[in-house]
Amino acid sequence: MTNKSFATWMGLSAVGIVLGFAMALFLSGIFAWLTPEAPDAPVKIQLVMWLIAPLWLSIWSAVYVFESVPKALKLYLPASLVLLAMLTLTRVVG
Amino acid sequence: MKPQTLYSYLTLHTWVGILSGLVLFIGFYAGSLTMFKDAIDRWATPPAPQSAPLSLQDMDRLIAHVVTHYPDAAKGLNVDFRTTENAVAPLVWDHGTFRADYAPDGSIAVTQAEPSRLAELIDLLHQTAGIPGSFENGHDHLGVYVMGVASMLYFLALVSGVVIILKNWWRDLFALRIEKREKRRWLDVHVLLGLGSIPFHFVIALTVIVFAFHDLFYDALGKVVMPERAPQAKSRPAAPPQPKPLASMTTVLENVRALAPEFTPTRMLYRGLDGQRPMLRMGGTDPRYMVRGAMEGFAIIDPYSGAVLDAQMLPGSESGWGATVGTFFALHFGSFGGDLIRWVYFVLGLAGAVLFYSGNLLWIISRQKKSPNRHVAALASLSIGVTLGSVLGVAVALAATKWLSGSGVTDWYFPLYYTLFLAAVAWSFYRGAGNAAVDLLGLIALACFAVPMQSLLAPLFPELLWAPRSAAALGVDLAAALFGLCFSALAYFTARRLAANALHSVWQRRLTAEAK
């Protein structure tokens, strides 16, 4: 059982914070565009905003499963790009 | 699950817990007190002759008079419909400094008074943990952001805590091994409290993050998710600034009740009557529905026409998206089930405070044998000083409220709180955590007992003190006495363990001196 180095802890946290936030933002954006009403309809936008925190923190807290920063990036980076592509697609269609 | 994954989450739990535990402790116990903010406010309000509830027509006349003659009142004017003893005047403005009412002869009387800042102190401790500093004209408190970051760590601690426990779930839950080793016992308390209220904790962690960072989230959504949709001007039609007659209370209430028939107004706020965006916000309750705010639901009204502009925060008329969003607020404020839920939230909040306290204790206990150095002793002193010092500050503030309010001294809550808080932290480092804990617990108990003493001594000092005038105010006295008993018991047991040398040396000061 090996413990992670301090640098690994900080690196994983950075991945979780940055890419976790990006993915949460993209996911709530996809929700905003695919559900009824305009994406920024007055009250709906509040719900969309509320979605960010639970998504962000859930994705962030899962990052410590990985033993190293490259291993985490190997999943989080492509996932972020796929979600960004999906968001762009829903924006074009919607 | 791989053993190293479990170990990672154990390490994560330990460190995010120790980083966020102390501010969360303050936020939680103060949050528990805010559940009974109204009762505390009623208890703390000095007796004053109370006028009978005004008729709506009298209210109209009073509002029109004040808005015309007092320019500050046009900026923000609070209208009070309540009949409880903390409703000091039908009209109040400038943070409660000015009050308007009818004099016995029927003329309009405007008086100046210094409002109690007790409720403000408790609110601020709840929202900022007492961390000072603000920016942008005092609207943004630094402490709110600190609380938001602490809540992110808190969320990580919750997830990692659940991951650790998942394997031994049934064995650990409900297994209070009282007589076993100290660490085992505290671990059982920690696990039972944490798992027992895990939905509440997830709700609080996420709502606090949103309360702190919603502006950032909205900005990010606007820039990244929907940049093609320019932010719509959310302004209502700008009203001409020249004075116009306000809509009558009768009209306003009719319009609101057309949407929510059983709506009972409690308070209203006129804002910006002198500016481009005048607004009337009517707050009230409907016993059948949960409410959006901490105490009441709201309707946004055009102050001149009396038309309801926004009913999304009105109890019972929230629908679709608004109902879901309203749920998040109600789940944080515990405003969805009357007094029963208020009590449940009060207990959950205190249990949360004990959860964070026990977390710090576990950190210390698990390190005192392995590496009993001055860092562990310092964390012990800091934990005792911050938690008990904060409680002491609030308890003494409550114990002094009636004496000082009766003698006309105002604006002392914040200096008093910070003096006691910092003194307690210093004392804890000077005396060592163990001894300081006994001292501080004893002082807190005394302060708690002094709260109802103010009411008991009221007949002897009729000029200064007053007895409770309602069940709610009496409840504050009784609760304080009960807390006094609890803290006395804690002080007694801590002293006994210290005397029996049952506590490890990190709780004593001399280790700190040697380790240097």
Coordinates of C-alpha atoms in Angstrom, one line a residue:
Chain A
M1 CA 0.0 0.0 0.0
T2 CA 1.8 3.1 -1.2
N3 CA 0.8 6.6 -0.3
K4 CA 0.6 9.3 -2.9
S5 CA 3.2 12.0 -2.9
F6 CA 2.1 15.6 -2.0
A7 CA 2.6 16.6 -5.6
T8 CA 0.3 13.8 -6.8
W9 CA -2.3 14.9 -4.3
M10 CA -2.1 18.5 -5.5
G11 CA -2.1 17.4 -9.2
L12 CA -5.1 15.2 -8.8
S13 CA -6.9 18.0 -7.0
A14 CA -6.1 20.4 -9.8
V15 CA -7.5 17.9 -12.3
G16 CA -10.6 17.5 -10.2
I17 CA -11.1 21.2 -9.8
V18 CA -10.4 22.4 -13.3
L19 CA -11.7 19.5 -15.5
G20 CA -14.4 18.7 -12.9
F21 CA -15.7 22.2 -13.2
A22 CA -15.5 22.1 -17.0
M23 CA -17.4 18.9 -17.2
A24 CA -20.0 20.1 -14.8
L25 CA -20.5 23.2 -16.8
F26 CA -20.8 21.3 -20.1
L27 CA -23.2 18.8 -18.6
S28 CA -25.5 21.5 -17.1
G29 CA -25.2 23.3 -20.4
I30 CA -26.3 20.3 -22.3
F31 CA -29.3 20.0 -19.9
A32 CA -30.1 23.7 -20.5
W33 CA -30.2 23.3 -24.3
L34 CA -32.0 19.9 -24.4
T35 CA -34.9 20.6 -21.9
P36 CA -38.0 22.6 -22.8
E37 CA -37.9 26.4 -22.8
A38 CA -35.0 28.6 -23.8
P39 CA -31.6 27.7 -22.1
D40 CA -31.7 31.0 -20.2
A41 CA -35.4 31.1 -19.4
P42 CA -35.7 33.2 -16.2
V43 CA -36.3 30.5 -13.6
K44 CA -34.9 27.6 -15.5
I45 CA -31.4 29.2 -15.6
Q46 CA -31.5 29.1 -11.8
L47 CA -32.0 25.3 -11.8
V48 CA -29.2 25.0 -14.5
M49 CA -26.9 26.9 -12.2
W50 CA -27.8 24.7 -9.2
L51 CA -26.8 21.6 -11.2
I52 CA -23.2 22.8 -11.5
A53 CA -22.2 22.3 -7.8
P54 CA -23.3 18.7 -7.3
L55 CA -21.9 17.7 -10.7
W56 CA -18.6 19.5 -10.1
L57 CA -18.1 18.1 -6.6
S58 CA -19.0 14.6 -7.6
I59 CA -16.6 14.5 -10.5
W60 CA -13.9 16.2 -8.4
S61 CA -14.3 13.7 -5.5
A62 CA -13.9 10.8 -7.9
V63 CA -10.5 11.9 -9.2
Y64 CA -8.6 10.5 -6.1
V65 CA -9.4 6.9 -7.4
F66 CA -6.5 7.4 -9.7
E67 CA -3.0 6.6 -8.5
S68 CA -1.3 9.3 -10.6
V69 CA -2.1 12.5 -12.5
P70 CA -1.5 11.1 -16.0
K71 CA -3.9 8.2 -15.3
A72 CA -6.5 10.7 -14.2
L73 CA -6.0 12.8 -17.2
K74 CA -6.3 9.8 -19.5
L75 CA -10.0 9.6 -18.5
Y76 CA -10.9 13.2 -17.5
L77 CA -9.4 15.0 -20.6
P78 CA -11.1 12.9 -23.3
A79 CA -14.4 13.0 -21.2
S80 CA -14.2 16.8 -21.1
L81 CA -13.6 17.0 -24.8
V82 CA -16.5 14.7 -25.6
L83 CA -18.8 16.7 -23.4
L84 CA -17.7 19.9 -25.0
A85 CA -18.4 18.5 -28.4
M86 CA -21.9 17.3 -27.2
L87 CA -22.6 20.8 -25.9
T88 CA -21.5 22.4 -29.1
L89 CA -23.7 20.0 -31.0
T90 CA -26.8 20.7 -28.9
R91 CA -26.2 24.4 -29.3
V92 CA -26.1 24.1 -33.1
V93 CA -29.2 21.9 -33.1
G94 CA -31.0 23.7 -30.4
Chain B
M1 CA -12.2 -1.8 -4.2
K2 CA -8.4 -1.8 -4.3
P3 CA -6.8 -1.3 -0.8
Q4 CA -4.9 1.7 -2.0
T5 CA -8.1 3.4 -3.2
L6 CA -9.5 3.0 0.3
Y7 CA -6.3 4.3 1.8
S8 CA -6.4 7.3 -0.5
Y9 CA -9.9 8.2 0.6
L10 CA -9.0 7.7 4.2
T11 CA -6.1 10.2 3.8
L12 CA -8.4 12.6 1.9
H13 CA -11.0 12.4 4.6
T14 CA -8.5 13.2 7.3
W15 CA -7.0 16.2 5.7
V16 CA -10.1 17.9 4.2
G17 CA -11.8 17.3 7.5
I18 CA -9.1 18.9 9.6
L19 CA -8.9 21.9 7.2
S20 CA -12.6 22.7 7.2
G21 CA -13.8 21.3 10.6
L22 CA -13.4 24.4 12.7
V23 CA -15.2 26.9 10.5
L24 CA -17.9 24.4 9.8
F25 CA -18.4 23.9 13.6
I26 CA -19.1 27.6 14.0
G27 CA -21.4 27.7 11.0
F28 CA -23.3 24.7 12.2
Y29 CA -24.0 25.6 15.8
A30 CA -24.8 29.2 14.9
G31 CA -27.0 27.9 12.1
S32 CA -28.9 25.8 14.7
L33 CA -29.5 29.0 16.7
T34 CA -30.8 30.8 13.6
M35 CA -33.6 28.2 13.5
F36 CA -35.0 30.0 16.5
K37 CA -33.9 33.5 15.4
D38 CA -37.4 34.9 15.8
A39 CA -37.8 33.5 19.3
I40 CA -34.4 34.9 20.3
D41 CA -35.4 38.3 18.8
R42 CA -38.6 38.2 20.8
W43 CA -36.8 37.3 23.9
A44 CA -34.2 40.1 23.4
T45 CA -36.7 42.9 22.5
P46 CA -37.3 45.3 25.5
P47 CA -40.9 45.8 26.4
A48 CA -42.5 48.8 24.8
P49 CA -46.1 49.9 24.5
Q50 CA -47.5 48.1 21.5
S51 CA -50.1 49.7 19.4
A52 CA -53.0 47.7 18.2
P53 CA -52.6 46.3 14.6
L54 CA -53.3 49.1 12.2
S55 CA -56.1 48.9 9.7
L56 CA -54.9 48.8 6.1
Q57 CA -56.1 52.3 5.5
D58 CA -54.1 53.6 8.5
M59 CA -51.1 51.7 7.2
D60 CA -51.5 53.4 3.8
R61 CA -51.6 56.8 5.4
L62 CA -48.5 56.1 7.6
I63 CA -46.5 54.8 4.6
A64 CA -47.4 57.8 2.4
H65 CA -46.4 60.2 5.2
V66 CA -43.1 58.6 5.9
V67 CA -42.1 58.1 2.2
T68 CA -42.9 61.8 1.5
H69 CA -41.1 63.3 4.5
Y70 CA -38.1 61.0 5.0
P71 CA -35.9 60.6 1.9
D72 CA -34.0 57.7 3.5
A73 CA -37.2 55.7 4.0
A74 CA -37.8 55.9 0.2
K75 CA -34.6 54.0 -0.3
G76 CA -35.7 51.1 1.9
L77 CA -38.8 50.9 4.1
N78 CA -39.8 47.8 6.2
V79 CA -43.5 47.4 7.0
D80 CA -44.3 45.0 9.8
F81 CA -47.6 43.2 10.0
R82 CA -46.6 41.0 12.9
T83 CA -48.1 41.3 16.4
T84 CA -45.3 39.5 18.3
E85 CA -43.3 41.5 20.9
N86 CA -40.4 42.0 18.5
A87 CA -42.6 44.0 16.1
V88 CA -41.5 47.3 17.5
A89 CA -43.3 49.6 15.1
P90 CA -45.4 49.2 11.9
L91 CA -42.7 51.1 9.9
V92 CA -39.0 50.7 10.4
W93 CA -36.1 52.0 8.2
D94 CA -32.4 52.6 8.1
H95 CA -31.5 49.2 9.7
G96 CA -34.1 49.6 12.4
T97 CA -32.8 53.0 13.5
F98 CA -36.0 54.9 12.6
R99 CA -39.5 53.9 13.6
A100 CA -42.8 55.4 12.7
D101 CA -46.2 54.8 14.4
Y102 CA -49.3 56.6 15.4
A103 CA -49.1 58.4 18.8
P104 CA -52.0 57.9 21.2
D105 CA -53.5 61.2 20.0
G106 CA -53.6 60.0 16.4
S107 CA -50.6 62.0 15.1
I108 CA -47.7 60.3 13.4
A109 CA -44.7 59.9 15.6
V110 CA -41.2 59.1 14.3
T111 CA -38.7 57.9 16.9
Q112 CA -35.0 57.0 16.7
A113 CA -33.6 53.9 18.5
E114 CA -30.6 51.6 18.4
P115 CA -31.8 48.1 17.4
S116 CA -30.3 45.0 19.0
R117 CA -27.6 43.5 16.9
L118 CA -27.8 40.0 18.5
A119 CA -29.6 38.4 15.6
E120 CA -27.1 40.0 13.2
L121 CA -24.2 38.5 15.2
I122 CA -25.7 35.0 15.0
D123 CA -26.5 35.4 11.3
L124 CA -23.0 36.6 10.6
L125 CA -21.4 33.7 12.5
H126 CA -23.6 31.3 10.6
Q127 CA -22.7 32.7 7.2
T128 CA -19.0 33.6 7.7
A129 CA -17.9 31.7 10.9
G130 CA -17.0 35.2 12.2
I131 CA -14.3 35.7 9.6
P132 CA -14.1 39.5 9.1
G133 CA -13.5 41.4 5.9
S134 CA -15.8 42.4 3.1
F135 CA -15.5 44.0 -0.3
E136 CA -17.7 45.7 -3.0
N137 CA -19.3 48.1 -0.5
G138 CA -19.6 45.5 2.2
H139 CA -22.0 43.4 0.2
D140 CA -19.6 40.5 -0.3
H141 CA -18.2 39.0 2.9
L142 CA -14.9 37.3 2.7
G143 CA -16.1 34.7 5.2
V144 CA -18.9 33.6 2.9
Y145 CA -16.3 32.6 0.3
V146 CA -14.2 30.9 3.0
M147 CA -17.3 29.0 4.0
G148 CA -17.9 28.1 0.4
V149 CA -14.4 26.6 0.0
A150 CA -14.8 24.9 3.4
S151 CA -18.0 23.4 2.1
M152 CA -16.2 22.0 -1.0
L153 CA -13.7 20.2 1.4
Y154 CA -16.7 19.2 3.5
F155 CA -18.3 17.5 0.4
L156 CA -15.1 15.7 -0.3
A157 CA -15.0 14.6 3.4
L158 CA -18.6 13.3 3.1
V159 CA -17.8 11.3 -0.1
S160 CA -14.6 9.9 1.3
G161 CA -16.3 9.2 4.7
V162 CA -19.0 7.2 2.9
V163 CA -16.4 5.3 0.9
I164 CA -14.4 4.3 4.0
I165 CA -17.5 3.2 5.9
L166 CA -19.2 1.4 3.0
K167 CA -17.3 -1.9 3.7
N168 CA -18.1 -2.1 7.3
W169 CA -21.5 -0.3 7.2
W170 CA -23.6 -2.6 9.3
R171 CA -20.9 -3.4 11.8
D172 CA -20.1 0.2 12.6
L173 CA -23.5 1.7 12.6
F174 CA -25.4 1.5 15.9
A175 CA -22.4 0.0 17.6
L176 CA -21.5 2.4 20.3
R177 CA -18.7 0.7 22.1
I178 CA -18.8 3.0 25.1
E179 CA -16.4 1.0 27.3
K180 CA -13.8 0.3 24.6
R181 CA -10.8 2.4 23.8
E182 CA -11.2 6.1 23.6
K183 CA -10.5 6.3 19.9
R184 CA -12.9 3.5 19.1
R185 CA -15.6 5.3 21.1
W186 CA -15.1 8.7 19.4
L187 CA -15.0 6.9 16.0
D188 CA -18.4 5.3 16.7
V189 CA -19.9 8.7 17.6
H190 CA -18.4 10.2 14.5
V191 CA -19.7 7.5 12.2
L192 CA -23.1 7.3 13.8
L193 CA -23.6 11.1 13.6
G194 CA -22.2 11.3 10.1
L195 CA -24.0 8.4 8.5
G196 CA -27.2 9.1 10.5
S197 CA -27.6 12.5 8.9
I198 CA -25.8 12.1 5.6
P199 CA -28.6 13.5 3.3
F200 CA -28.7 16.6 5.5
H201 CA -25.0 17.0 5.2
F202 CA -24.9 16.7 1.4
V203 CA -27.7 19.2 1.2
I204 CA -25.9 21.7 3.4
A205 CA -22.6 21.3 1.7
L206 CA -24.0 21.8 -1.8
T207 CA -26.3 24.7 -0.9
V208 CA -23.5 26.6 0.8
I209 CA -21.3 26.2 -2.2
V210 CA -24.1 27.7 -4.4
F211 CA -24.8 30.5 -1.9
A212 CA -21.1 31.5 -2.0
F213 CA -20.3 31.0 -5.7
H214 CA -23.6 31.5 -7.7
D215 CA -22.2 34.6 -9.4
L216 CA -19.2 32.7 -10.7
F217 CA -21.5 29.9 -11.9
Y218 CA -23.8 32.3 -13.7
D219 CA -20.9 34.0 -15.3
A220 CA -19.4 30.7 -16.5
L221 CA -22.8 29.6 -17.9
G222 CA -23.2 32.9 -19.7
K223 CA -19.7 32.9 -21.3
V224 CA -19.3 29.2 -22.1
V225 CA -22.7 27.6 -22.4
M226 CA -24.8 30.2 -24.0
P227 CA -22.6 33.0 -25.3
E228 CA -24.9 33.6 -28.3
R229 CA -27.6 34.6 -26.0
A230 CA -26.7 38.0 -24.8
P231 CA -27.7 38.6 -21.2
Q232 CA -31.3 39.8 -21.4
A233 CA -31.9 43.1 -19.6
K234 CA -33.9 41.8 -16.7
S235 CA -35.1 45.3 -15.9
R236 CA -38.7 46.1 -15.4
P237 CA -40.1 49.1 -17.1
A238 CA -38.3 52.0 -15.5
A239 CA -40.7 54.1 -13.5
P240 CA -40.5 57.9 -13.7
P241 CA -38.7 59.2 -10.6
Q242 CA -41.4 61.8 -9.8
P243 CA -43.5 60.9 -6.8
K244 CA -46.6 59.0 -7.5
P245 CA -49.2 57.6 -5.1
L246 CA -48.4 54.1 -3.9
A247 CA -50.9 51.3 -4.5
S248 CA -53.1 50.8 -1.4
M249 CA -52.5 47.9 0.9
T250 CA -56.0 46.6 0.1
T251 CA -55.2 46.4 -3.6
V252 CA -51.8 44.8 -3.0
L253 CA -53.3 42.1 -0.7
E254 CA -56.1 41.4 -3.1
N255 CA -53.7 40.8 -5.9
V256 CA -51.5 38.6 -3.8
R257 CA -54.4 36.6 -2.4
A258 CA -55.8 36.1 -5.9
L259 CA -52.7 33.9 -6.4
A260 CA -52.3 32.5 -2.9
P261 CA -55.6 32.6 -1.1
E262 CA -54.4 31.7 2.4
F263 CA -51.3 34.0 2.3
T264 CA -50.8 35.9 5.6
P265 CA -48.4 38.8 5.2
T266 CA -45.8 39.2 7.9
R267 CA -43.4 41.8 6.5
M268 CA -43.0 44.0 3.5
L269 CA -40.1 45.9 2.0
Y270 CA -40.3 49.0 -0.2
R271 CA -37.0 49.4 -2.0
G272 CA -35.7 52.1 -4.4
L273 CA -38.8 54.3 -4.4
D274 CA -36.4 57.2 -5.1
G275 CA -34.7 55.5 -8.0
Q276 CA -35.3 53.9 -11.4
R277 CA -36.3 50.5 -10.1
P278 CA -38.9 50.8 -7.4
M279 CA -40.0 47.5 -5.9
L280 CA -42.2 46.1 -3.2
R281 CA -41.4 42.7 -1.8
M282 CA -44.2 41.2 0.3
G283 CA -43.2 38.4 2.7
G284 CA -45.7 36.1 4.3
T285 CA -46.6 32.5 5.1
D286 CA -49.0 30.0 4.1
P287 CA -49.3 27.1 6.5
R288 CA -50.0 24.6 3.7
Y289 CA -46.7 25.1 1.8
M290 CA -43.1 25.3 2.3
V291 CA -41.6 28.7 1.9
R292 CA -38.6 30.0 -0.1
G293 CA -36.8 32.1 2.5
A294 CA -35.7 31.3 6.0
M295 CA -39.0 32.3 7.4
E296 CA -41.4 33.3 4.7
G297 CA -42.3 33.2 1.0
F298 CA -42.2 36.3 -1.2
A299 CA -44.1 38.1 -3.9
I300 CA -42.5 40.9 -5.9
I301 CA -45.0 43.7 -6.6
D302 CA -45.1 47.0 -8.5
P303 CA -45.4 49.5 -5.6
Y304 CA -47.5 51.9 -7.7
S305 CA -49.9 49.7 -9.6
G306 CA -50.0 46.9 -7.0
A307 CA -49.6 44.3 -9.7
V308 CA -47.7 41.1 -8.8
L309 CA -44.6 41.1 -11.0
D310 CA -43.0 37.8 -9.8
A311 CA -45.0 35.1 -7.9
Q312 CA -42.3 32.4 -8.3
M313 CA -41.3 32.7 -4.7
L314 CA -44.9 32.8 -3.4
P315 CA -45.7 29.7 -1.3
G316 CA -47.8 27.3 -3.3
S317 CA -47.6 29.0 -6.7
E318 CA -44.1 27.8 -7.5
S319 CA -44.3 25.5 -10.4
G320 CA -42.0 23.6 -12.7
W321 CA -38.4 24.8 -12.5
G322 CA -39.2 27.2 -9.7
A323 CA -40.6 24.5 -7.5
T324 CA -37.4 22.5 -7.8
V325 CA -35.2 25.5 -7.1
G326 CA -37.4 26.5 -4.2
T327 CA -36.8 23.0 -2.7
F328 CA -33.1 23.6 -2.5
F329 CA -33.6 26.8 -0.5
A330 CA -36.2 25.2 1.8
L331 CA -33.9 22.2 2.4
H332 CA -31.2 24.5 3.6
F333 CA -33.4 26.8 5.7
G334 CA -35.5 23.9 7.1
S335 CA -38.5 26.0 6.3
F336 CA -40.7 23.2 4.9
G337 CA -42.4 21.7 7.9
G338 CA -43.2 24.3 10.5
D339 CA -41.8 24.1 14.1
L340 CA -41.3 20.3 13.9
I341 CA -38.8 20.6 11.1
R342 CA -37.2 23.6 12.8
W343 CA -36.5 21.5 15.8
V344 CA -35.2 18.6 13.6
Y345 CA -32.9 21.1 11.9
F346 CA -31.8 22.5 15.2
V347 CA -30.8 19.0 16.4
L348 CA -29.2 18.1 13.0
G349 CA -27.1 21.4 13.2
L350 CA -25.9 20.7 16.7
A351 CA -25.2 17.1 15.7
G352 CA -23.2 18.4 12.8
A353 CA -21.1 20.6 15.1
V354 CA -20.4 17.5 17.3
L355 CA -19.5 15.6 14.1
F356 CA -16.8 18.2 13.2
Y357 CA -15.6 18.4 16.8
S358 CA -15.3 14.6 17.1
G359 CA -13.4 14.6 13.8
N360 CA -10.8 16.9 15.2
L361 CA -10.6 14.8 18.4
L362 CA -10.0 11.7 16.3
W363 CA -7.2 13.4 14.4
I364 CA -5.5 14.3 17.7
I365 CA -6.1 11.0 19.4
S366 CA -4.8 9.0 16.5
R367 CA -1.6 11.1 16.5
Q368 CA -0.9 11.5 20.2
K369 CA 0.6 8.1 20.5
K370 CA 2.4 7.9 17.2
S371 CA 4.0 11.4 17.2
P372 CA 3.0 13.4 20.3
N373 CA 4.7 16.6 19.1
R374 CA 3.9 20.3 19.5
H375 CA 1.9 20.3 16.3
V376 CA -0.6 17.9 17.7
A377 CA -0.7 19.9 21.0
A378 CA -1.2 23.1 19.0
L379 CA -4.1 21.6 17.0
A380 CA -5.6 20.4 20.3
S381 CA -5.4 23.9 21.7
L382 CA -6.7 25.4 18.5
S383 CA -9.7 23.0 18.4
I384 CA -10.7 23.7 22.0
G385 CA -10.1 27.4 21.7
V386 CA -12.0 28.0 18.5
T387 CA -15.0 25.8 19.2
L388 CA -15.6 26.6 22.8
G389 CA -14.4 30.2 22.4
S390 CA -17.0 30.9 19.8
V391 CA -19.8 29.2 21.9
L392 CA -18.6 31.2 24.9
G393 CA -18.8 34.5 22.9
V394 CA -22.4 33.9 21.9
A395 CA -23.4 32.6 25.4
V396 CA -22.0 35.7 27.1
A397 CA -23.6 38.0 24.5
L398 CA -27.0 36.4 25.3
A399 CA -26.3 36.6 29.1
A400 CA -25.6 40.3 28.8
T401 CA -28.3 41.2 26.3
K402 CA -31.0 42.4 28.7
W403 CA -28.7 44.1 31.2
L404 CA -27.0 46.2 28.5
S405 CA -30.1 46.8 26.4
G406 CA -31.9 48.0 29.5
S407 CA -29.1 50.4 30.4
G408 CA -29.0 51.8 26.8
V409 CA -25.6 50.5 25.8
T410 CA -25.7 49.5 22.2
D411 CA -23.4 48.2 19.5
W412 CA -21.3 46.0 21.9
Y413 CA -22.1 42.6 20.5
F414 CA -19.3 42.3 18.0
P415 CA -16.5 43.7 20.3
L416 CA -17.6 41.5 23.1
Y417 CA -17.8 38.3 20.9
Y418 CA -14.4 38.8 19.3
T419 CA -12.7 39.7 22.6
L420 CA -14.0 36.5 24.2
F421 CA -13.3 34.4 21.2
L422 CA -9.6 35.5 20.9
A423 CA -9.1 35.4 24.6
A424 CA -10.4 31.8 24.6
V425 CA -8.0 30.8 21.9
A426 CA -5.1 32.4 23.7
W427 CA -6.1 30.8 26.9
S428 CA -6.3 27.4 25.3
F429 CA -2.7 27.8 24.0
Y430 CA -1.5 29.1 27.4
R431 CA -3.2 26.5 29.6
G432 CA -3.1 23.6 27.3
A433 CA -6.2 22.2 25.6
G434 CA -7.3 19.9 28.5
N435 CA -7.3 22.5 31.3
A436 CA -8.6 25.2 29.0
A437 CA -11.5 22.9 28.0
V438 CA -12.6 22.6 31.7
D439 CA -12.3 26.4 32.2
L440 CA -14.2 27.3 29.0
L441 CA -16.9 24.7 29.5
G442 CA -17.4 26.0 33.0
L443 CA -17.7 29.6 31.8
I444 CA -20.1 28.6 29.1
A445 CA -22.3 26.8 31.6
L446 CA -22.2 29.9 33.9
A447 CA -23.1 32.2 30.9
C448 CA -26.0 29.8 29.9
F449 CA -27.4 29.9 33.5
A450 CA -27.1 33.7 33.5
V451 CA -29.4 33.9 30.5
P452 CA -32.6 32.9 32.4
M453 CA -31.3 34.8 35.5
Q454 CA -32.0 38.0 33.7
S455 CA -35.6 37.0 33.5
L456 CA -35.8 35.7 37.0
L457 CA -34.2 38.9 38.4
A458 CA -36.6 41.1 36.4
P459 CA -38.9 41.9 39.4
L460 CA -35.8 43.2 41.3
F461 CA -34.6 45.5 38.5
P462 CA -37.7 46.6 36.7
E463 CA -35.8 49.5 35.0
L464 CA -33.2 47.2 33.4
L465 CA -34.6 43.8 32.9
W466 CA -37.9 42.2 31.8
A467 CA -39.5 38.8 32.0
P468 CA -40.5 36.8 28.9
R469 CA -43.9 37.8 27.5
S470 CA -44.5 34.8 25.3
A471 CA -44.0 31.1 25.2
A472 CA -41.3 31.6 22.5
A473 CA -39.3 34.0 24.7
L474 CA -39.7 31.7 27.8
G475 CA -38.4 28.8 25.6
V476 CA -35.2 30.7 25.0
D477 CA -34.7 30.9 28.8
L478 CA -35.5 27.3 29.3
A479 CA -33.2 26.1 26.5
A480 CA -30.4 28.2 27.9
A481 CA -30.8 26.6 31.3
L482 CA -30.8 23.1 29.7
F483 CA -27.6 24.0 27.8
G484 CA -26.2 25.2 31.1
L485 CA -26.8 21.8 32.6
C486 CA -25.2 20.0 29.5
F487 CA -22.1 22.2 29.6
S488 CA -21.8 21.7 33.4
A489 CA -21.8 18.0 32.9
L490 CA -19.2 18.2 30.2
A491 CA -17.0 20.4 32.4
Y492 CA -17.4 18.0 35.3
F493 CA -16.5 14.9 33.2
T494 CA -13.5 16.6 31.5
A495 CA -12.2 17.7 34.9
R496 CA -12.5 14.2 36.3
R497 CA -10.6 12.7 33.4
L498 CA -7.9 15.3 33.7
A499 CA -7.6 14.7 37.4
A500 CA -7.4 10.9 36.8
N501 CA -4.6 11.6 34.3
A502 CA -6.7 9.8 31.7
L503 CA -5.9 12.3 29.0
H504 CA -2.8 12.1 26.9
S505 CA 0.0 14.6 27.3
V506 CA -0.9 16.5 24.1
W507 CA -3.7 17.9 26.1
Q508 CA -1.3 19.4 28.7
R509 CA 0.7 22.5 28.2
R510 CA 4.1 21.2 29.4
L511 CA 4.5 19.1 26.3
T512 CA 4.3 22.2 24.1
A513 CA 7.1 23.8 26.3
E514 CA 9.3 20.7 26.1
A515 CA 8.9 20.0 22.4
K516 CA 10.1 23.5 21.6

